[in-house]
XYZ file of N, CA, C and O in Angstrom:
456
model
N -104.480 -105.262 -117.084
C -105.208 -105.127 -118.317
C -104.280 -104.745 -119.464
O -104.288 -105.368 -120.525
N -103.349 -103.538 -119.189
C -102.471 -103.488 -120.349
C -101.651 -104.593 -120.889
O -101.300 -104.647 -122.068
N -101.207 -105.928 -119.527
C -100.609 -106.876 -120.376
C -101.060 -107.857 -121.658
O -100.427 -108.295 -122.619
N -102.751 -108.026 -121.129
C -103.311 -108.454 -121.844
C -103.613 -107.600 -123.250
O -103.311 -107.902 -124.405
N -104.239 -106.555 -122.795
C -103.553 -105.586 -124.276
C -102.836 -105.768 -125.609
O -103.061 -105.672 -126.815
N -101.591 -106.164 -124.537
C -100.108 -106.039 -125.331
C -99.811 -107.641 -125.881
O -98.870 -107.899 -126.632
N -100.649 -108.530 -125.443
C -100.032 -109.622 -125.939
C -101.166 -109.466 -127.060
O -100.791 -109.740 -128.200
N -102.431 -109.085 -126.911
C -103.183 -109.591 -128.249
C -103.080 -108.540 -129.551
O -103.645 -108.753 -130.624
N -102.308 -107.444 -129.276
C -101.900 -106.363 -130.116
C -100.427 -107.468 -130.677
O -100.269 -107.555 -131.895
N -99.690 -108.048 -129.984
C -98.737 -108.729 -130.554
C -98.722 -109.930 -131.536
O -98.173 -110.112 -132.622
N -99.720 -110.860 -130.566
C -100.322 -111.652 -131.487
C -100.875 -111.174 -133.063
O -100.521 -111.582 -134.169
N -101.903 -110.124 -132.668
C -102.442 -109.227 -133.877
C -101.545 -108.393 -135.184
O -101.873 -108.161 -136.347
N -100.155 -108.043 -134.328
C -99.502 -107.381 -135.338
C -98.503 -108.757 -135.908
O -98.155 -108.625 -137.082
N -98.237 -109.455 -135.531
C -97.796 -110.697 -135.471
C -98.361 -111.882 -137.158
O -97.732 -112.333 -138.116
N -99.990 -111.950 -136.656
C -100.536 -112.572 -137.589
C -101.553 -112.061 -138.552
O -102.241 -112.603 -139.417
N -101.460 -111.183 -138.241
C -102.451 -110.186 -140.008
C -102.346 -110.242 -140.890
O -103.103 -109.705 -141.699
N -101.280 -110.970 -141.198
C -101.511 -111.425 -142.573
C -102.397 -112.917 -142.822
O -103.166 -113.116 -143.762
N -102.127 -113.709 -141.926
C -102.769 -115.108 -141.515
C -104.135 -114.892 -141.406
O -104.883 -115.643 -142.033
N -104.808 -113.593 -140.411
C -106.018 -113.408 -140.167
C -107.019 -112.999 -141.374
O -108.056 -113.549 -141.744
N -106.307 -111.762 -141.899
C -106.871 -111.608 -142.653
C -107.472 -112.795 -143.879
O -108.688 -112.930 -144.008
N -106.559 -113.561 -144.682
C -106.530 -114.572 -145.399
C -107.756 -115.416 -144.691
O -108.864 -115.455 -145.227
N -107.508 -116.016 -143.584
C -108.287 -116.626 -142.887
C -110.233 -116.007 -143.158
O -111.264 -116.497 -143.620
N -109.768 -114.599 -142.489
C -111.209 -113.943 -142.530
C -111.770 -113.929 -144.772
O -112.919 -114.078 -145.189
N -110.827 -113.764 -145.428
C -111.187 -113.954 -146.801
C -111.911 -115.025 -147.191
O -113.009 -114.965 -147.744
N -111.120 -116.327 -146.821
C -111.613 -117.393 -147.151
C -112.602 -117.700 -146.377
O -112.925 -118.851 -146.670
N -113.372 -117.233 -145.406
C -114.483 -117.469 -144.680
C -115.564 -116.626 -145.255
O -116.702 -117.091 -145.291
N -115.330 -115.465 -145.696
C -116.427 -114.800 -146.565
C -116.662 -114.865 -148.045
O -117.461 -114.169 -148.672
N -115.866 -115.788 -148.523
C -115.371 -116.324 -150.092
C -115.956 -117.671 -149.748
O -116.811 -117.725 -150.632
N -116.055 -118.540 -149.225
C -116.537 -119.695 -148.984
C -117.451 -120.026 -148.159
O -117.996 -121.124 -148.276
N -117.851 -119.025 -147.022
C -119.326 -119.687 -146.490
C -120.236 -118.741 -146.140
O -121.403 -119.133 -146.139
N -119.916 -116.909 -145.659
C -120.651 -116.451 -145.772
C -121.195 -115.574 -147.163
O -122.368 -115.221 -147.036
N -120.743 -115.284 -148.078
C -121.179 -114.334 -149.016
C -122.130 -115.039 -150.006
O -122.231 -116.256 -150.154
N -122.908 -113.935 -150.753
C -124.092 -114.848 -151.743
C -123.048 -115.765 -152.707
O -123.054 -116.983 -152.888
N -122.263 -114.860 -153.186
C -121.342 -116.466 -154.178
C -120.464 -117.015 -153.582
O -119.252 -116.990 -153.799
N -120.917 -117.423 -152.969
C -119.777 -118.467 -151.923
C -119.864 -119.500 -152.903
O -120.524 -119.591 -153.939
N -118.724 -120.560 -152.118
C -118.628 -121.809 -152.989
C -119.695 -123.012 -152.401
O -119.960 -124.058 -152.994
N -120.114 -122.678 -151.372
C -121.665 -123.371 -151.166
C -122.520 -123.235 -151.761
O -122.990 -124.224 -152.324
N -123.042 -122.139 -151.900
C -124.057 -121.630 -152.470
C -124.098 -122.450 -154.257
O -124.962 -123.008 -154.934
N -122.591 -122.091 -154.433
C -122.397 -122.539 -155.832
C -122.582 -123.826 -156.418
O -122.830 -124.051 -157.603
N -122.416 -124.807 -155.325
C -122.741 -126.097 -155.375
C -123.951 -126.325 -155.305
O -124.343 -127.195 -156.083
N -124.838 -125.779 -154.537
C -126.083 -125.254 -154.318
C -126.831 -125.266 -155.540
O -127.737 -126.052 -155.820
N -126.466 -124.507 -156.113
C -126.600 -123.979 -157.413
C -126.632 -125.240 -158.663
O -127.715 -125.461 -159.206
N -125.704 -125.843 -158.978
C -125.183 -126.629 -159.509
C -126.018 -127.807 -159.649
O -126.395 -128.220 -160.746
N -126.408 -128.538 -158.150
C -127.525 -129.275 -158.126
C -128.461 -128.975 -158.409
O -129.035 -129.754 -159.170
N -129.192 -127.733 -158.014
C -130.840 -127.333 -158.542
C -130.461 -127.144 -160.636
O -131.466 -127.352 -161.316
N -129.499 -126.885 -161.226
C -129.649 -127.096 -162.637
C -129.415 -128.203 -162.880
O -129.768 -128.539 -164.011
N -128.748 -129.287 -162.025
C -128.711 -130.813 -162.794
C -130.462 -131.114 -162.579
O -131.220 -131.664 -163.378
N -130.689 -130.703 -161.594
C -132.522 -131.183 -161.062
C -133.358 -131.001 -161.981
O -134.444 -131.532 -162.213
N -132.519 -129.854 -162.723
C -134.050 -128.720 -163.842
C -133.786 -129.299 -165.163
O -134.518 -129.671 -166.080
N -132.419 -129.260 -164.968
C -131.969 -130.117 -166.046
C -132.446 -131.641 -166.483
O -132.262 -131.935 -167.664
N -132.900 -132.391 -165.826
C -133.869 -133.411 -165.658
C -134.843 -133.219 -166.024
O -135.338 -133.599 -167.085
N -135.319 -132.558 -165.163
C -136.987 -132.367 -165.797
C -137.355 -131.964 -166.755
O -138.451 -132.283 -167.215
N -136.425 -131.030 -167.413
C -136.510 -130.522 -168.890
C -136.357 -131.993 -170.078
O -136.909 -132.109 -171.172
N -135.676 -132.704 -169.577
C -135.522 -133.689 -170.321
C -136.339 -134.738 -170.339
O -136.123 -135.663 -171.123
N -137.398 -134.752 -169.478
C -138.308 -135.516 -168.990
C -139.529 -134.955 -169.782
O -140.327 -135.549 -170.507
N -139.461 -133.896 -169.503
C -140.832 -133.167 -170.466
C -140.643 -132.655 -171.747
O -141.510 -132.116 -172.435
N -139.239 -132.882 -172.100
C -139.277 -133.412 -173.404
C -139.757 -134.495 -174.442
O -140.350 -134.535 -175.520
N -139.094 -135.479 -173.399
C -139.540 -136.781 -174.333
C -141.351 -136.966 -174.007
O -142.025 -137.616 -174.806
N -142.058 -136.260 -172.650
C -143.578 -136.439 -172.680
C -143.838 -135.643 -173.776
O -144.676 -136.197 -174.488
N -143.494 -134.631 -174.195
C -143.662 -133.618 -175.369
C -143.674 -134.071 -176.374
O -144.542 -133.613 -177.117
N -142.643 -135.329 -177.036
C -142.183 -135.853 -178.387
C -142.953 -136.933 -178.270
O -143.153 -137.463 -179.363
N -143.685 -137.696 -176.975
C -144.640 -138.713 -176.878
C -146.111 -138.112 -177.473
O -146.772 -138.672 -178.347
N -146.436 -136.958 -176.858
C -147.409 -136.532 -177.335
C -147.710 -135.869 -178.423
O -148.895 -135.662 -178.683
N -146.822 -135.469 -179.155
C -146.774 -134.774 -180.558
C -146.738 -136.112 -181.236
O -147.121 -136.038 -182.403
N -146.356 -137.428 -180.808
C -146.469 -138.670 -181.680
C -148.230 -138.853 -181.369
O -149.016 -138.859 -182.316
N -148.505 -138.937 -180.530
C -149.966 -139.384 -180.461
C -150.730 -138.306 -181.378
O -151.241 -138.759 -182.402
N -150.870 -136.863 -181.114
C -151.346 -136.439 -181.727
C -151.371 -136.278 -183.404
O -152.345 -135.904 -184.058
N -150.261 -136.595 -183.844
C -149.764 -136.899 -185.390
C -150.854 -137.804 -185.977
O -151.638 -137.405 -186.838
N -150.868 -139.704 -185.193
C -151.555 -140.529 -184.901
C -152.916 -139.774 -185.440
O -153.437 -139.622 -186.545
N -153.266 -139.326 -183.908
C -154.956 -139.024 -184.288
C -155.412 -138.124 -185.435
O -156.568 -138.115 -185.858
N -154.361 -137.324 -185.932
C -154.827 -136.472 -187.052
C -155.052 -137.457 -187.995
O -156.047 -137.420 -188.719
N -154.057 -138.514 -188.071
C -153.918 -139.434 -189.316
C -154.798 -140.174 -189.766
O -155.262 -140.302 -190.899
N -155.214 -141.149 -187.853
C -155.894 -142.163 -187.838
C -156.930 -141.906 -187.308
O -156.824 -141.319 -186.231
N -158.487 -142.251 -187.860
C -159.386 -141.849 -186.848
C -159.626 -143.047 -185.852
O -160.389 -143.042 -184.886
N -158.870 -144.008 -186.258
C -159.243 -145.234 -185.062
C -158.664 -145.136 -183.647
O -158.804 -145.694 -182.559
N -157.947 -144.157 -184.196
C -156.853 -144.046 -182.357
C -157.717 -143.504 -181.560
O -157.839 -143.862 -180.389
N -158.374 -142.632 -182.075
C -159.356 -141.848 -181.047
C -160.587 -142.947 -180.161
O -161.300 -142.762 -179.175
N -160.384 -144.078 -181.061
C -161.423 -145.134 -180.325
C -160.266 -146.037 -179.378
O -160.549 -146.379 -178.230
N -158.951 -146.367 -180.005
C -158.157 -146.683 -178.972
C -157.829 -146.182 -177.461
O -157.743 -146.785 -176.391
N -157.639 -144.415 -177.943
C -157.284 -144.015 -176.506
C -158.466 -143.812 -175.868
O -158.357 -144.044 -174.664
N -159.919 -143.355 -176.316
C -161.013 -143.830 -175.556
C -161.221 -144.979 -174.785
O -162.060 -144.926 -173.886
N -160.519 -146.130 -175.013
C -160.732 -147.202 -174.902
C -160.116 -147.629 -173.645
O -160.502 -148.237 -172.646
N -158.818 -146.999 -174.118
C -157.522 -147.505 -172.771
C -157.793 -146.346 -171.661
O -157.724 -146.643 -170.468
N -158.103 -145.014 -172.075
C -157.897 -143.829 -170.557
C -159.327 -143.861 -170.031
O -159.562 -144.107 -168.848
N -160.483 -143.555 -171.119
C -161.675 -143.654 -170.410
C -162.540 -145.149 -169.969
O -163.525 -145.455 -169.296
N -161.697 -145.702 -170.645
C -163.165 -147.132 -170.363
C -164.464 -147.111 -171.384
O -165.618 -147.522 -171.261
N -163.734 -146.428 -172.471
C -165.175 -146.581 -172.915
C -165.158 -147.719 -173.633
O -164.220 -148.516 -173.662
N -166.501 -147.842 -174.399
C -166.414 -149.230 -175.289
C -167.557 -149.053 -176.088
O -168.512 -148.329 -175.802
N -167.368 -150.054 -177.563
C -168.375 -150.082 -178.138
C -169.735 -150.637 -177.374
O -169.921 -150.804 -176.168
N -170.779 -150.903 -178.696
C -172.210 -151.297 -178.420
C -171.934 -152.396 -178.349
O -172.677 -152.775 -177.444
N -170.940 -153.885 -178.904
C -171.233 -155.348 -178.743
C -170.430 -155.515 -177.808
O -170.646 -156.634 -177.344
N -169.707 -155.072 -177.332
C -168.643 -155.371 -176.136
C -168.713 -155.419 -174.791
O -169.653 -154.699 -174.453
N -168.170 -155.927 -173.817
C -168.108 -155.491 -172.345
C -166.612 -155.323 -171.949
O -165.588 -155.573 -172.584
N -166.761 -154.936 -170.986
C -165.180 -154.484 -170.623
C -165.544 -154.281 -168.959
O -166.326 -153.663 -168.236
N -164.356 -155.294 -168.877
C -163.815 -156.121 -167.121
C -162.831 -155.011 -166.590
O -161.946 -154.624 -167.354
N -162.943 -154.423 -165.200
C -161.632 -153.999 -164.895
C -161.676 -154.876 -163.696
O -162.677 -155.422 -163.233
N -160.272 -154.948 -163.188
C -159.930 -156.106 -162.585
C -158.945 -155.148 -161.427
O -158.152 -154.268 -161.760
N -159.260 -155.614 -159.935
C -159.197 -154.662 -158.936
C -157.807 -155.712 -157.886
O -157.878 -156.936 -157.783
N -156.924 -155.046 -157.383
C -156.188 -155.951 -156.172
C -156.767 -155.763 -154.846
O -156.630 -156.500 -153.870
N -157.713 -154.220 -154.979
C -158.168 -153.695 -153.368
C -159.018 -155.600 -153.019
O -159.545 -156.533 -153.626
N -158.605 -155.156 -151.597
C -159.432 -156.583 -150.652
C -160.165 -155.680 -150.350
O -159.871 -154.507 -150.118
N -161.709 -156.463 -150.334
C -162.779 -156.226 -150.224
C -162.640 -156.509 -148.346
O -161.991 -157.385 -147.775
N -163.525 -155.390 -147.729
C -163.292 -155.187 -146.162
C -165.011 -155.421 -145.898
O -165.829 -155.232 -146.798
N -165.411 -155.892 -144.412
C -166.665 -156.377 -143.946
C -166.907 -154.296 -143.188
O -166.208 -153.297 -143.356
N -168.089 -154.504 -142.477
C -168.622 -153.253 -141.732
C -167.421 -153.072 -140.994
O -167.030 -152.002 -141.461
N -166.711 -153.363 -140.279
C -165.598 -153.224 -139.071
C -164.488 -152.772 -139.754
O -163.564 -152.227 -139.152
N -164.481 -152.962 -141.113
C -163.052 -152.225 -142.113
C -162.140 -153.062 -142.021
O -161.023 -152.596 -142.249
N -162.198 -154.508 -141.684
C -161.247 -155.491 -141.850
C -161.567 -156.414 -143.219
O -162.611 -156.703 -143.803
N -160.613 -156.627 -143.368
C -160.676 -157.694 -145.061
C -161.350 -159.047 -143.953
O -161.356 -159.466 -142.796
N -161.901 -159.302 -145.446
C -162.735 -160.890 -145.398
C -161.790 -161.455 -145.439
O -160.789 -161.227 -146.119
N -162.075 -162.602 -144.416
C -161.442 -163.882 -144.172
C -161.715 -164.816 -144.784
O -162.671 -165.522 -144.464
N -160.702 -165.154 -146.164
C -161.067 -166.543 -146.446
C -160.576 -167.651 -145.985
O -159.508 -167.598 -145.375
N -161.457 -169.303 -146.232
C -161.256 -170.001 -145.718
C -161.207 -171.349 -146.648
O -162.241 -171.981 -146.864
N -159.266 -171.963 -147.471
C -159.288 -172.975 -148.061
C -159.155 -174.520 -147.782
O -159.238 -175.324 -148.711
């Protein structure tokens, strides 16, 4: 047992400077909260936010245009009625037009036949 001892006390007095360094850069780079993972980590979730901020910007500068619009115009208010709700005047009709296939009792689409 003492030989074994003596070689890893040698080894040990040997490479402590190596180990240590070693053990630095392992708690500098993968375990500690600011590691350089983490940091990358990091980095991506603000390019992410960073997106979306820019995204709900321009919905922001879309909608401060519409609303400008409707203060201005009172016809928009019959436009966007028109396009989000479906509504419509008294002489008009209004078609919406569907891709769903129409399915029989069994929940299979009709079979057509040209």
């Amino acid at each position: 047992m003492s030989k074994i001892t003596s070689i890893f006390w040698h080894i040990l007095s040997r490479f402590k400077y190596h180990l240590v360094i070693i053990a630095g850069l392992a708690i500098v780079g993968f375990i500690d909260d600011e590691s350089v993972l983490k940091r990358i980590e990091y980095e991506y979730q603000i390019e992410d936010l960073q997106k979306e901020i820019a995204k709900y910007k321009h919905r922001y500068e879309m909608d401060s245009k519409r609303l400008k619009e409707l203060n201005r115009n009172p016809d928009a208010i019959a436009k966007i009625a028109r396009e989000r709700y479906f509504m419509k005047a008294d002489d008009e009709d209004i078609f919406v037009l569907s891709d769903d296939k129409k399915t029989n009792s069994t929940g299979k689409p009709y079979e057509t036949t040209e």
